[in-house]
Tab-separated table of C-alpha atoms in Angstrom:
chain	number	residue	atom	x	y	z
A	7	MET	CA	43.444	75.761	77.292
A	8	ILE	CA	39.914	73.883	77.530
A	9	SER	CA	38.824	72.443	80.853
A	10	MET	CA	39.816	68.817	79.962
A	11	ASP	CA	43.118	69.743	78.541
A	12	PHE	CA	43.749	71.760	81.742
A	13	VAL	CA	43.034	68.583	83.892
A	14	GLU	CA	44.944	66.229	81.577
A	15	SER	CA	48.029	68.641	81.722
A	16	VAL	CA	47.962	68.628	85.709
A	17	ARG	CA	47.542	64.935	85.730
A	18	LYS	CA	50.374	64.206	83.285
A	19	SER	CA	52.789	66.619	85.100
A	20	LEU	CA	52.290	64.470	88.236
A	21	GLU	CA	52.609	61.061	86.888
A	22	GLY	CA	55.158	59.168	88.981
A	23	LYS	CA	55.307	61.993	91.471
A	24	LEU	CA	52.483	61.178	93.818
A	25	ARG	CA	53.567	58.918	96.847
A	26	LYS	CA	51.462	57.264	99.644
A	27	ASP	CA	53.771	58.333	102.371
A	28	GLU	CA	53.001	61.832	101.392
A	29	GLY	CA	49.319	61.243	102.543
A	30	ASN	CA	46.179	63.290	101.626
A	31	CYS	CA	47.703	66.623	102.790
A	32	GLY	CA	50.963	66.315	100.778
A	33	THR	CA	49.156	65.170	97.831
A	34	CYS	CA	46.503	67.822	97.849
A	35	HIS	CA	49.160	70.541	98.106
A	36	LYS	CA	51.081	69.078	95.260
A	37	VAL	CA	48.226	69.141	93.021
A	38	LEU	CA	47.253	72.584	93.944
A	39	ARG	CA	50.753	73.758	93.125
A	40	GLU	CA	50.354	72.499	89.664
A	41	ILE	CA	46.893	73.820	89.182
A	42	SER	CA	48.266	77.206	90.294
A	43	ARG	CA	51.116	77.048	87.775
A	44	ARG	CA	48.572	76.746	85.027
A	45	GLY	CA	46.583	79.590	86.252
A	46	GLY	CA	43.811	77.768	88.183
A	47	ALA	CA	42.854	77.793	91.802
A	48	ALA	CA	40.788	76.207	94.657
A	49	VAL	CA	37.759	77.756	95.992
A	50	THR	CA	35.890	76.921	99.129
A	51	TRP	CA	32.978	78.326	100.942
A	52	GLU	CA	31.128	77.529	104.422
A	53	ARG	CA	27.969	75.682	104.534
A	54	PRO	CA	25.734	74.632	107.560
A	55	ASP	CA	27.003	71.075	106.880
A	56	GLY	CA	30.589	71.866	106.192
A	57	ILE	CA	32.501	73.260	103.265
A	58	GLY	CA	31.745	73.247	99.625
A	59	SER	CA	34.668	73.250	97.098
A	60	LYS	CA	35.413	73.714	93.463
A	61	ILE	CA	38.444	73.781	91.122
A	62	LEU	CA	38.798	76.448	88.554
A	63	ASP	CA	40.858	76.136	85.394
A	64	ASP	CA	42.865	79.041	83.910
A	65	ASN	CA	39.693	80.498	82.113
A	66	GLY	CA	37.638	80.325	85.393
A	67	ASN	CA	35.815	77.178	84.459
A	68	ILE	CA	34.700	74.678	87.091
A	69	VAL	CA	36.765	71.390	86.600
A	70	GLY	CA	35.955	69.711	89.767
A	71	ARG	CA	33.443	70.061	92.736
A	72	GLY	CA	33.734	68.631	96.247
A	73	GLU	CA	32.603	68.912	99.745
A	74	GLY	CA	34.212	68.107	103.190
A	75	ILE	CA	34.231	68.697	106.786
A	76	THR	CA	36.638	71.666	106.391
A	77	TRP	CA	38.760	73.278	103.622
A	78	PRO	CA	41.612	70.869	102.740
A	79	PRO	CA	39.566	67.686	102.414
A	80	ALA	CA	36.848	69.537	100.407
A	81	ILE	CA	39.604	70.686	97.965
A	82	LEU	CA	41.064	67.088	97.640
A	83	PHE	CA	37.729	65.742	97.154
A	84	ALA	CA	37.172	68.251	94.317
A	85	MET	CA	40.304	67.171	92.691
A	86	VAL	CA	39.342	63.701	92.878
A	87	GLU	CA	35.997	64.345	91.365
A	88	GLY	CA	37.658	66.561	88.660
A	89	GLY	CA	39.724	63.670	87.429
A	90	PHE	CA	43.124	65.021	88.430
A	91	PHE	CA	44.450	61.492	89.475
A	92	ASP	CA	44.956	58.202	87.762
A	93	ARG	CA	42.342	55.622	88.662
A	94	ASP	CA	44.465	53.596	91.158
A	95	ILE	CA	45.379	56.803	93.245
A	96	GLU	CA	41.674	58.166	92.855
A	97	GLU	CA	40.455	54.976	94.463
A	98	ALA	CA	43.048	55.030	97.150
A	99	LEU	CA	42.212	58.751	97.954
A	100	LEU	CA	38.522	58.001	98.156
A	101	LYS	CA	39.290	55.359	100.890
A	102	SER	CA	41.135	57.765	102.851
A	103	LEU	CA	38.699	60.453	102.813
A	104	GLN	CA	35.982	58.485	104.710
A	105	CYS	CA	35.434	61.566	107.061
A	106	ILE	CA	33.097	62.910	104.284
A	107	ILE	CA	30.566	60.217	105.422
A	108	ASP	CA	30.352	61.867	108.814
A	109	MET	CA	29.980	65.408	107.606
A	110	GLU	CA	26.367	65.933	108.899
A	111	ALA	CA	27.227	64.310	112.334
A	112	VAL	CA	30.140	66.625	112.734
A	113	ALA	CA	28.317	69.702	111.638
A	114	ASP	CA	25.687	68.813	114.138
A	115	ILE	CA	28.205	69.607	116.987
A	116	TYR	CA	29.428	72.924	115.665
A	117	GLY	CA	29.104	73.249	111.914
A	118	TYR	CA	30.180	75.368	108.976
A	119	GLY	CA	33.484	73.741	108.480
A	120	ARG	CA	34.857	74.843	111.872
A	121	VAL	CA	36.692	71.774	113.422
A	122	VAL	CA	39.470	73.259	115.504
A	123	THR	CA	37.185	74.538	118.342
A	124	PRO	CA	35.348	71.064	118.838
A	125	VAL	CA	38.638	69.381	118.522
A	126	ALA	CA	40.445	71.344	121.081
A	127	ALA	CA	37.394	70.636	123.389
A	128	ALA	CA	37.479	66.787	122.609
A	129	TYR	CA	41.262	66.651	123.554
A	130	SER	CA	40.455	68.551	126.714
A	131	GLU	CA	37.580	66.326	127.756
A	132	VAL	CA	39.613	62.996	126.902
A	133	TRP	CA	42.877	64.133	128.532
A	134	GLY	CA	40.899	65.629	131.588
A	135	SER	CA	39.557	62.394	132.409
A	136	GLY	CA	42.791	60.635	132.277
A	137	GLY	CA	42.475	59.155	128.752
A	138	ARG	CA	44.535	59.761	125.642
A	139	VAL	CA	44.123	60.270	121.834
A	140	ALA	CA	45.814	57.770	119.468
A	141	ILE	CA	46.611	58.756	115.886
A	142	ARG	CA	47.212	55.926	113.429
A	143	ARG	CA	48.264	56.067	109.850
A	144	ARG	CA	45.971	54.463	107.617
A	145	GLU	CA	46.067	54.230	103.800
A	146	TRP	CA	46.703	57.928	102.573
A	147	GLY	CA	45.090	59.440	105.709
A	148	VAL	CA	44.939	58.745	109.436
A	149	GLU	CA	42.671	57.239	111.965
A	150	VAL	CA	41.966	58.641	115.361
A	151	VAL	CA	41.095	56.603	118.457
A	152	PHE	CA	39.830	58.011	121.802
A	153	ILE	CA	41.224	55.763	124.793
A	154	ASP	CA	39.784	56.147	128.324
A	155	LYS	CA	41.770	56.099	131.459
A	156	ASP	CA	41.571	52.189	131.781
A	157	GLY	CA	42.900	51.751	128.320
A	158	ASN	CA	39.770	50.779	126.509
A	159	GLU	CA	38.667	52.259	123.269
A	160	MET	CA	36.010	54.898	123.462
A	161	ALA	CA	35.697	55.401	119.759
A	162	CYS	CA	37.607	54.953	116.527
A	163	GLY	CA	36.992	57.489	113.672
A	164	PRO	CA	36.975	57.001	109.724
A	165	ILE	CA	39.998	57.226	107.671
A	166	SER	CA	40.457	60.941	107.314
A	167	TYR	CA	42.544	63.757	105.717
A	168	CYS	CA	44.599	64.641	108.744
A	169	PRO	CA	44.698	64.393	112.667
A	170	THR	CA	42.492	67.474	113.044
A	171	CYS	CA	39.690	66.292	110.502
A	172	GLY	CA	40.089	62.648	111.932
A	173	THR	CA	39.529	63.918	115.559
A	174	ALA	CA	36.599	65.870	114.482
A	175	SER	CA	35.130	62.869	112.686
A	176	THR	CA	35.704	60.632	115.831
A	177	ILE	CA	33.685	62.873	118.287
A	178	PRO	CA	30.259	61.819	116.886
A	179	ARG	CA	31.195	58.165	117.313
A	180	ALA	CA	31.545	58.895	120.995
A	181	PRO	CA	27.939	60.008	121.817
A	182	GLU	CA	28.287	61.090	125.431
A	183	LEU	CA	31.422	63.067	124.578
A	184	ALA	CA	29.873	64.588	121.466
A	185	ALA	CA	26.582	65.646	123.458
A	186	LYS	CA	28.939	67.281	125.997
A	187	ILE	CA	30.914	69.241	123.558
A	188	LYS	CA	27.851	70.405	121.670
A	189	GLU	CA	26.394	71.733	124.735
A	190	LYS	CA	29.594	73.443	125.732
A	191	LEU	CA	29.821	75.091	122.230
A	192	ALA	CA	26.069	75.928	122.091
A	193	GLY	CA	25.695	79.726	121.456
A	194	ALA	CA	29.560	80.165	120.979
A	195	ARG	CA	30.655	82.603	118.128
A	196	ASN	CA	30.961	80.446	114.796
A	197	THR	CA	33.003	82.611	112.278
A	198	GLY	CA	32.084	79.999	109.487
A	199	LYS	CA	28.429	80.849	110.142
A	200	GLU	CA	29.326	84.486	109.751
A	201	LYS	CA	31.088	83.973	106.548
A	202	TYR	CA	28.107	81.684	105.159
A	203	GLU	CA	25.565	84.394	105.928
A	204	ARG	CA	27.698	86.897	104.122
A	205	GLY	CA	28.375	84.757	101.089
A	206	ILE	CA	32.233	84.729	101.562
A	207	GLU	CA	34.611	82.514	99.550
A	208	ASN	CA	38.190	81.313	100.205
A	209	TRP	CA	40.405	81.272	97.152
A	210	PHE	CA	43.528	79.141	97.437
A	211	SER	CA	46.535	78.903	95.041
A	212	TYR	CA	50.313	78.842	95.115
A	213	ARG	CA	52.606	82.076	94.984
A	214	ASN	CA	56.567	81.843	95.424
A	215	GLU	CA	56.203	78.119	96.662
A	216	ARG	CA	53.700	79.111	99.424
A	217	VAL	CA	50.102	78.629	99.779
A	218	TYR	CA	48.296	81.928	99.064
A	219	CYS	CA	44.672	82.501	100.295
A	220	GLU	CA	42.333	85.371	99.470
A	221	ILE	CA	39.138	85.826	101.442
A	222	LYS	CA	36.463	87.321	98.945
A	223	GLU	CA	33.158	88.971	99.717
A	224	LYS	CA	31.149	89.895	96.573
A	225	GLY	CA	34.335	89.567	94.414
A	226	LYS	CA	36.201	92.144	96.782
A	227	VAL	CA	39.300	90.754	98.632
A	228	ILE	CA	38.838	91.474	102.311
A	229	GLY	CA	41.637	89.192	103.750
A	230	ARG	CA	44.763	87.582	102.581
A	231	ALA	CA	47.646	85.541	103.634
A	232	MET	CA	50.518	83.439	102.437
A	233	LYS	CA	51.528	80.522	104.635
A	234	CYS	CA	52.826	76.883	104.463
A	235	CYS	CA	49.559	75.167	103.950
A	236	ILE	CA	45.874	75.475	103.156
A	237	ALA	CA	44.616	75.503	106.718
A	238	TYR	CA	47.211	77.777	108.025
A	239	ALA	CA	46.832	80.413	105.116
A	240	GLY	CA	43.138	80.224	105.475
A	241	VAL	CA	42.948	80.875	109.118
A	242	VAL	CA	45.522	83.795	108.976
A	243	ALA	CA	43.741	85.336	105.960
A	244	GLU	CA	40.447	85.490	107.915
A	245	VAL	CA	42.196	87.717	110.523
A	246	HIS	CA	44.138	89.967	107.972
């Protein structure tokens, strides 16, 4: 099967099966399942400014390239760039992946595709000061808003892949908070940086209706996990 036939096969298999209410996350996983059924996979790797990604067909050819602030949105962006969606859905997904615009600003705080640590720090700071975090559904993604103790909006992030990505993308839009978190995390261990320096890749596919992740260094599998989603499988694979 040549590359374009591969993409066309996946796209046709999903006609009428993609719904806005499944959002970016559900859509990404549904497409990954079809890619996997045909022998393909999604590959990501850490970079200083976030995550690089590619979609491989059953022959190992690259049929889509992308980038993002962390693994899942980078994979979805590669799917969009690879032509796995009809034009109307493609345009809707691009509107819902605006967090890509803030990649460098997000990376400046911590970097290498690591978002959970700064997000946890942001929640701690906002909640600790009596504020709250609101998550709103927007398009196929979500929008995150930081609200202070008086009910005033501190910052509103771009439409993003999921609540975690959305929160990470909102932090740079609250300069004082961003500076505080950046200082707090300065010098902290960053496993994404370690993976980048070692040239490690994350390979994602479906097995037995679950997401399977292999962590590879120079082609050798050094970690693996099978979990419910891309993010969870990737995190667990790093420690197994």
